[in-house]
Amino acid sequence: MNNQPGKLIVLTGPSGVGKGTLLYRLLERHPQLFLSVSMTTRSPRPREIEGKHYYFVSPREFEQKVEASELLEWAEYAGNYYGTPRRVVEELLRQGNSVLLEIELEGARQIAASFPEALRIFILPPSMSELERRLRRRESEDDGAIARRLERAIVEIAAADEFNLQIINDDLETTIAEIEAILHQNCVGRASRLSET
Ligand code: ADP
Ligand code: 5GP
């Protein structure tokens, strides 16, 4: 077991920018990276799997986790709660693993305060019109939910400078290569394994 604490990597960006797509591609290519599975009170989308994409819970269950300090961070986003289960992330880091969190702005701010050494990356869309196209193409939200997410996107994008790095997700392969280069530079003790895969 590695005695060095692992690296915590936070990926934030407006809904529809491509965070999930990027993450699953990165995880496929770098099986030594761990993705924290969040808890949420929103309903599952058609292809989402309990325990893989999220733990889907009721508002009451979520509030109990908050009260018991079982979440590393949490926030309300577009009418639902989202949060990171604390125990598994702390254990993975303690064992020297690199852990990815895909979370929104308020949660990323909480992580900046509690884990100042975390690497925080903000993913930007090439334009607002392309962001809206991606949200619509995904066909997972109705018009009202898309409008709420686009409103929230403006607030989130205005805070992109708070992050260590900002990357525009225009061409997917280029973005993946950029993130891989950043991980390579930052993941002490993981760099050689990242480059071997
Ligand atoms: P997020 O997790 O940030 O909400 P998703 O990963 O669900 O976003 O992506 C939203 C939509 O945009 C999906 O249909 C995805 O295939 C598409 N997408 C992601 N990245 C790109 C890209 N670089 N170029 C074009 N479409 C993309
Ligand atoms: P979605 O409903 O599209 O899956 O996610 C909505 C937003 O919640 C996205 O910006 C996503 O990054 C964020 N999110 C997902 N899990 C968490 C979490 O555990 N904590 C926080 N703060 N945000 C999360």
mmCIF file of C-alpha atoms and ligand atoms in Angstrom:
data_model
loop_
_atom_site.group_PDB
_atom_site.id
_atom_site.type_symbol
_atom_site.label_atom_id
_atom_site.label_comp_id
_atom_site.label_asym_id
_atom_site.label_seq_id
_atom_site.Cartn_x
_atom_site.Cartn_y
_atom_site.Cartn_z
ATOM 1 C CA MET A 1 0.000 0.000 0.000
ATOM 2 C CA ASN A 2 1.143 3.534 -0.801
ATOM 3 C CA ASN A 3 1.768 5.690 2.290
ATOM 4 C CA GLN A 4 1.313 8.959 0.405
ATOM 5 C CA PRO A 5 -2.220 10.338 0.491
ATOM 6 C CA GLY A 6 -3.718 10.181 -2.995
ATOM 7 C CA LYS A 7 -4.719 13.078 -5.210
ATOM 8 C CA LEU A 8 -8.222 14.481 -5.145
ATOM 9 C CA ILE A 9 -9.297 15.817 -8.548
ATOM 10 C CA VAL A 10 -12.438 17.908 -8.930
ATOM 11 C CA LEU A 11 -14.138 18.320 -12.302
ATOM 12 C CA THR A 12 -16.708 21.093 -12.474
ATOM 13 C CA GLY A 13 -18.528 22.795 -15.327
ATOM 14 C CA PRO A 14 -22.046 23.600 -16.482
ATOM 15 C CA SER A 15 -24.539 20.829 -17.057
ATOM 16 C CA GLY A 16 -24.238 19.503 -20.616
ATOM 17 C CA VAL A 17 -20.637 20.645 -21.130
ATOM 18 C CA GLY A 18 -19.478 17.023 -21.372
ATOM 19 C CA LYS A 19 -18.101 16.193 -17.902
ATOM 20 C CA GLY A 20 -19.689 12.747 -17.749
ATOM 21 C CA THR A 21 -18.539 11.885 -21.261
ATOM 22 C CA LEU A 22 -14.984 12.966 -20.441
ATOM 23 C CA LEU A 23 -14.942 11.086 -17.161
ATOM 24 C CA TYR A 24 -16.065 7.764 -18.540
ATOM 25 C CA ARG A 25 -13.503 8.013 -21.341
ATOM 26 C CA LEU A 26 -10.762 8.788 -18.817
ATOM 27 C CA LEU A 27 -11.811 5.927 -16.551
ATOM 28 C CA GLU A 28 -11.799 3.489 -19.472
ATOM 29 C CA ARG A 29 -8.249 4.453 -20.335
ATOM 30 C CA HIS A 30 -6.913 4.767 -16.782
ATOM 31 C CA PRO A 31 -8.424 2.051 -14.601
ATOM 32 C CA GLN A 32 -6.290 3.149 -11.634
ATOM 33 C CA LEU A 33 -8.394 6.318 -11.332
ATOM 34 C CA PHE A 34 -11.424 6.098 -9.036
ATOM 35 C CA LEU A 35 -14.652 8.002 -9.580
ATOM 36 C CA SER A 36 -16.660 8.880 -6.498
ATOM 37 C CA VAL A 37 -20.303 7.874 -6.926
ATOM 38 C CA SER A 38 -22.493 10.715 -5.662
ATOM 39 C CA MET A 39 -25.793 10.609 -3.862
ATOM 40 C CA THR A 40 -28.736 12.490 -5.338
ATOM 41 C CA THR A 41 -32.437 13.055 -4.800
ATOM 42 C CA ARG A 42 -33.146 13.505 -8.522
ATOM 43 C CA SER A 43 -34.876 10.720 -10.455
ATOM 44 C CA PRO A 44 -32.741 8.301 -12.465
ATOM 45 C CA ARG A 45 -32.480 8.941 -16.234
ATOM 46 C CA PRO A 46 -33.387 5.980 -18.466
ATOM 47 C CA ARG A 47 -29.923 4.443 -18.735
ATOM 48 C CA GLU A 48 -28.659 5.348 -15.278
ATOM 49 C CA ILE A 49 -27.744 2.537 -12.908
ATOM 50 C CA GLU A 50 -28.026 2.684 -9.108
ATOM 51 C CA GLY A 51 -24.546 2.588 -7.572
ATOM 52 C CA LYS A 52 -22.796 3.245 -10.880
ATOM 53 C CA HIS A 53 -24.029 6.669 -11.931
ATOM 54 C CA TYR A 54 -25.510 7.736 -8.595
ATOM 55 C CA TYR A 55 -27.022 6.457 -5.373
ATOM 56 C CA PHE A 56 -30.618 7.591 -5.748
ATOM 57 C CA VAL A 57 -32.147 8.494 -2.384
ATOM 58 C CA SER A 58 -35.153 10.332 -0.963
ATOM 59 C CA PRO A 59 -34.803 13.899 0.383
ATOM 60 C CA ARG A 60 -35.258 12.506 3.912
ATOM 61 C CA GLU A 61 -32.448 9.969 3.479
ATOM 62 C CA PHE A 62 -30.222 12.693 2.047
ATOM 63 C CA GLU A 63 -30.928 15.039 4.965
ATOM 64 C CA GLN A 64 -30.093 12.249 7.418
ATOM 65 C CA LYS A 65 -26.692 11.788 5.698
ATOM 66 C CA VAL A 66 -26.045 15.524 5.983
ATOM 67 C CA GLU A 67 -26.984 15.538 9.678
ATOM 68 C CA ALA A 68 -24.702 12.557 10.336
ATOM 69 C CA SER A 69 -21.774 14.341 8.531
ATOM 70 C CA GLU A 70 -21.579 11.445 6.079
ATOM 71 C CA LEU A 71 -21.085 13.729 3.076
ATOM 72 C CA LEU A 72 -17.763 15.345 2.169
ATOM 73 C CA GLU A 73 -19.655 18.144 0.447
ATOM 74 C CA TRP A 74 -23.186 18.658 -0.756
ATOM 75 C CA ALA A 75 -25.329 21.224 -2.560
ATOM 76 C CA GLU A 76 -28.750 21.851 -3.955
ATOM 77 C CA TYR A 77 -28.742 22.079 -7.738
ATOM 78 C CA ALA A 78 -31.749 22.765 -9.986
ATOM 79 C CA GLY A 79 -34.195 21.618 -7.293
ATOM 80 C CA ASN A 80 -32.382 18.465 -6.119
ATOM 81 C CA TYR A 81 -29.701 17.577 -3.582
ATOM 82 C CA TYR A 82 -26.344 16.155 -4.631
ATOM 83 C CA GLY A 83 -23.491 15.057 -2.370
ATOM 84 C CA THR A 84 -20.251 13.067 -2.119
ATOM 85 C CA PRO A 85 -20.205 10.128 0.322
ATOM 86 C CA ARG A 86 -17.325 10.848 2.692
ATOM 87 C CA ARG A 87 -16.079 7.466 3.915
ATOM 88 C CA VAL A 88 -15.173 5.817 0.604
ATOM 89 C CA VAL A 89 -13.348 8.886 -0.721
ATOM 90 C CA GLU A 90 -11.327 9.372 2.464
ATOM 91 C CA GLU A 91 -10.386 5.681 2.491
ATOM 92 C CA LEU A 92 -9.305 5.677 -1.171
ATOM 93 C CA LEU A 93 -7.173 8.785 -0.619
ATOM 94 C CA ARG A 94 -5.651 7.315 2.520
ATOM 95 C CA GLN A 95 -4.616 4.283 0.470
ATOM 96 C CA GLY A 96 -2.844 6.580 -2.012
ATOM 97 C CA ASN A 97 -5.393 6.448 -4.827
ATOM 98 C CA SER A 98 -6.391 9.272 -7.154
ATOM 99 C CA VAL A 99 -10.089 10.068 -6.820
ATOM 100 C CA LEU A 100 -12.221 12.086 -9.231
ATOM 101 C CA LEU A 101 -15.221 14.113 -8.090
ATOM 102 C CA GLU A 102 -17.641 15.383 -10.731
ATOM 103 C CA ILE A 103 -19.494 18.107 -8.827
ATOM 104 C CA GLU A 104 -21.088 21.529 -9.259
ATOM 105 C CA LEU A 105 -19.734 24.897 -8.142
ATOM 106 C CA GLU A 106 -20.941 25.090 -4.520
ATOM 107 C CA GLY A 107 -19.593 21.631 -3.766
ATOM 108 C CA ALA A 108 -16.289 22.476 -5.481
ATOM 109 C CA ARG A 109 -16.000 25.526 -3.224
ATOM 110 C CA GLN A 110 -16.536 23.341 -0.144
ATOM 111 C CA ILE A 111 -13.800 20.989 -1.365
ATOM 112 C CA ALA A 112 -11.462 23.965 -1.982
ATOM 113 C CA ALA A 113 -11.927 24.886 1.683
ATOM 114 C CA SER A 114 -11.597 21.379 3.143
ATOM 115 C CA PHE A 115 -8.977 19.987 0.682
ATOM 116 C CA PRO A 116 -6.930 23.008 -0.474
ATOM 117 C CA GLU A 117 -4.453 20.622 -2.130
ATOM 118 C CA ALA A 118 -7.146 19.191 -4.448
ATOM 119 C CA LEU A 119 -6.697 19.830 -8.164
ATOM 120 C CA ARG A 120 -9.781 21.667 -9.402
ATOM 121 C CA ILE A 121 -10.508 21.759 -13.133
ATOM 122 C CA PHE A 122 -13.310 23.765 -14.720
ATOM 123 C CA ILE A 123 -14.681 22.569 -18.076
ATOM 124 C CA LEU A 124 -16.022 25.332 -20.332
ATOM 125 C CA PRO A 125 -18.254 25.001 -23.410
ATOM 126 C CA PRO A 126 -17.068 26.488 -26.731
ATOM 127 C CA SER A 127 -20.135 28.800 -26.593
ATOM 128 C CA MET A 128 -23.500 29.088 -24.837
ATOM 129 C CA SER A 129 -25.321 28.049 -28.012
ATOM 130 C CA GLU A 130 -23.243 24.865 -28.222
ATOM 131 C CA LEU A 131 -23.958 24.186 -24.525
ATOM 132 C CA GLU A 132 -27.681 24.471 -25.179
ATOM 133 C CA ARG A 133 -27.360 22.182 -28.246
ATOM 134 C CA ARG A 134 -25.593 19.541 -26.126
ATOM 135 C CA LEU A 135 -28.203 19.750 -23.374
ATOM 136 C CA ARG A 136 -31.017 19.349 -25.915
ATOM 137 C CA ARG A 137 -29.272 16.538 -27.802
ATOM 138 C CA ARG A 138 -28.994 14.552 -24.567
ATOM 139 C CA GLU A 139 -32.818 14.518 -24.316
ATOM 140 C CA SER A 140 -32.691 13.973 -20.559
ATOM 141 C CA GLU A 141 -34.402 17.167 -19.365
ATOM 142 C CA ASP A 142 -37.587 18.956 -20.354
ATOM 143 C CA ASP A 143 -37.558 22.592 -21.535
ATOM 144 C CA GLY A 144 -38.018 23.971 -18.010
ATOM 145 C CA ALA A 145 -35.131 21.961 -16.602
ATOM 146 C CA ILE A 146 -32.922 22.937 -19.548
ATOM 147 C CA ALA A 147 -33.721 26.618 -18.930
ATOM 148 C CA ARG A 148 -32.818 26.255 -15.208
ATOM 149 C CA ARG A 149 -29.549 24.537 -16.102
ATOM 150 C CA LEU A 150 -28.639 27.245 -18.639
ATOM 151 C CA GLU A 151 -29.364 29.966 -16.061
ATOM 152 C CA ARG A 152 -27.169 28.169 -13.563
ATOM 153 C CA ALA A 153 -24.484 27.745 -16.265
ATOM 154 C CA ILE A 154 -24.051 31.520 -16.476
ATOM 155 C CA VAL A 155 -23.361 31.728 -12.717
ATOM 156 C CA GLU A 156 -20.976 28.761 -12.845
ATOM 157 C CA ILE A 157 -19.013 29.992 -15.858
ATOM 158 C CA ALA A 158 -18.543 33.372 -14.144
ATOM 159 C CA ALA A 159 -16.706 31.492 -11.356
ATOM 160 C CA ALA A 160 -14.371 29.507 -13.645
ATOM 161 C CA ASP A 161 -11.381 31.639 -12.556
ATOM 162 C CA GLU A 162 -11.649 30.233 -9.027
ATOM 163 C CA PHE A 163 -10.353 26.903 -10.361
ATOM 164 C CA ASN A 164 -6.730 25.855 -10.861
ATOM 165 C CA LEU A 165 -7.329 25.178 -14.548
ATOM 166 C CA GLN A 166 -9.920 25.959 -17.202
ATOM 167 C CA ILE A 167 -10.343 23.768 -20.281
ATOM 168 C CA ILE A 168 -12.684 24.385 -23.223
ATOM 169 C CA ASN A 169 -14.368 21.131 -24.265
ATOM 170 C CA ASP A 170 -14.547 21.747 -28.007
ATOM 171 C CA ASP A 171 -13.067 18.656 -29.656
ATOM 172 C CA LEU A 172 -13.527 15.705 -27.265
ATOM 173 C CA GLU A 173 -10.236 13.934 -28.041
ATOM 174 C CA THR A 174 -8.253 17.163 -27.603
ATOM 175 C CA THR A 175 -9.926 17.806 -24.256
ATOM 176 C CA ILE A 176 -9.173 14.284 -23.053
ATOM 177 C CA ALA A 177 -5.530 14.701 -24.070
ATOM 178 C CA GLU A 178 -5.376 18.015 -22.165
ATOM 179 C CA ILE A 179 -6.786 16.470 -19.005
ATOM 180 C CA GLU A 180 -4.427 13.513 -19.311
ATOM 181 C CA ALA A 181 -1.480 15.904 -19.579
ATOM 182 C CA ILE A 182 -2.650 17.759 -16.465
ATOM 183 C CA LEU A 183 -3.083 14.519 -14.503
ATOM 184 C CA HIS A 184 0.330 13.400 -15.657
ATOM 185 C CA GLN A 185 1.852 16.619 -14.310
ATOM 186 C CA ASN A 186 -0.060 16.591 -11.036
ATOM 187 C CA CYS A 187 -0.613 13.053 -9.862
ATOM 188 C CA VAL A 188 2.532 12.458 -7.858
ATOM 189 C CA GLY A 189 3.301 8.756 -7.803
ATOM 190 C CA ARG A 190 0.620 8.116 -10.444
ATOM 191 C CA ALA A 191 2.253 9.807 -13.419
ATOM 192 C CA SER A 192 4.202 6.802 -14.658
ATOM 193 C CA ARG A 193 1.135 4.570 -14.398
ATOM 194 C CA LEU A 194 -0.967 7.077 -16.275
ATOM 195 C CA SER A 195 1.527 7.272 -19.092
ATOM 196 C CA GLU A 196 1.929 3.485 -19.335
ATOM 197 C CA THR A 197 -1.706 2.847 -20.182
HETATM 198 P P1 ADP B 1 -22.422 16.753 -18.391
HETATM 199 O O1 ADP B 1 -21.997 15.475 -17.706
HETATM 200 O O2 ADP B 1 -21.399 17.843 -18.261
HETATM 201 O O3 ADP B 1 -23.786 17.213 -17.995
HETATM 202 P P2 ADP B 1 -22.593 15.039 -20.782
HETATM 203 O O4 ADP B 1 -21.312 14.270 -20.660
HETATM 204 O O5 ADP B 1 -23.863 14.360 -20.445
HETATM 205 O O6 ADP B 1 -22.491 16.439 -19.970
HETATM 206 O O7 ADP B 1 -22.647 15.595 -22.290
HETATM 207 C C1 ADP B 1 -23.776 16.293 -22.795
HETATM 208 C C2 ADP B 1 -23.920 15.968 -24.293
HETATM 209 O O8 ADP B 1 -22.836 16.582 -25.009
HETATM 210 C C3 ADP B 1 -23.876 14.475 -24.597
HETATM 211 O O9 ADP B 1 -24.807 14.193 -25.630
HETATM 212 C C4 ADP B 1 -22.427 14.271 -25.097
HETATM 213 O O10 ADP B 1 -22.355 13.194 -26.005
HETATM 214 C C5 ADP B 1 -22.144 15.598 -25.785
HETATM 215 N N1 ADP B 1 -20.711 15.993 -25.783
HETATM 216 C C6 ADP B 1 -19.828 15.864 -24.780
HETATM 217 N N2 ADP B 1 -18.611 16.359 -25.144
HETATM 218 C C7 ADP B 1 -18.737 16.799 -26.419
HETATM 219 C C8 ADP B 1 -17.839 17.421 -27.369
HETATM 220 N N3 ADP B 1 -16.583 17.670 -27.074
HETATM 221 N N4 ADP B 1 -18.332 17.739 -28.581
HETATM 222 C C9 ADP B 1 -19.651 17.490 -28.888
HETATM 223 N N5 ADP B 1 -20.542 16.909 -28.063
HETATM 224 C C10 ADP B 1 -20.096 16.570 -26.833
HETATM 225 P P1 5GP B 2 -26.957 15.821 -13.266
HETATM 226 O O1 5GP B 2 -28.337 15.945 -12.723
HETATM 227 O O2 5GP B 2 -26.838 16.426 -14.664
HETATM 228 O O3 5GP B 2 -26.401 14.421 -13.182
HETATM 229 O O4 5GP B 2 -25.992 16.717 -12.332
HETATM 230 C C1 5GP B 2 -26.311 18.065 -12.080
HETATM 231 C C2 5GP B 2 -25.110 18.744 -11.464
HETATM 232 O O5 5GP B 2 -24.822 18.166 -10.192
HETATM 233 C C3 5GP B 2 -23.826 18.624 -12.285
HETATM 234 O O6 5GP B 2 -23.207 19.895 -12.339
HETATM 235 C C4 5GP B 2 -22.986 17.649 -11.502
HETATM 236 O O7 5GP B 2 -21.603 17.917 -11.647
HETATM 237 C C5 5GP B 2 -23.428 17.964 -10.094
HETATM 238 N N1 5GP B 2 -23.151 16.891 -9.130
HETATM 239 C C6 5GP B 2 -23.188 15.545 -9.321
HETATM 240 N N2 5GP B 2 -22.840 14.904 -8.200
HETATM 241 C C7 5GP B 2 -22.570 15.868 -7.271
HETATM 242 C C8 5GP B 2 -22.129 15.834 -5.907
HETATM 243 O O8 5GP B 2 -21.895 14.793 -5.300
HETATM 244 N N3 5GP B 2 -21.983 17.024 -5.287
HETATM 245 C C9 5GP B 2 -22.217 18.219 -5.896
HETATM 246 N N4 5GP B 2 -22.012 19.324 -5.195
HETATM 247 N N5 5GP B 2 -22.607 18.279 -7.175
HETATM 248 C C10 5GP B 2 -22.784 17.121 -7.856
#
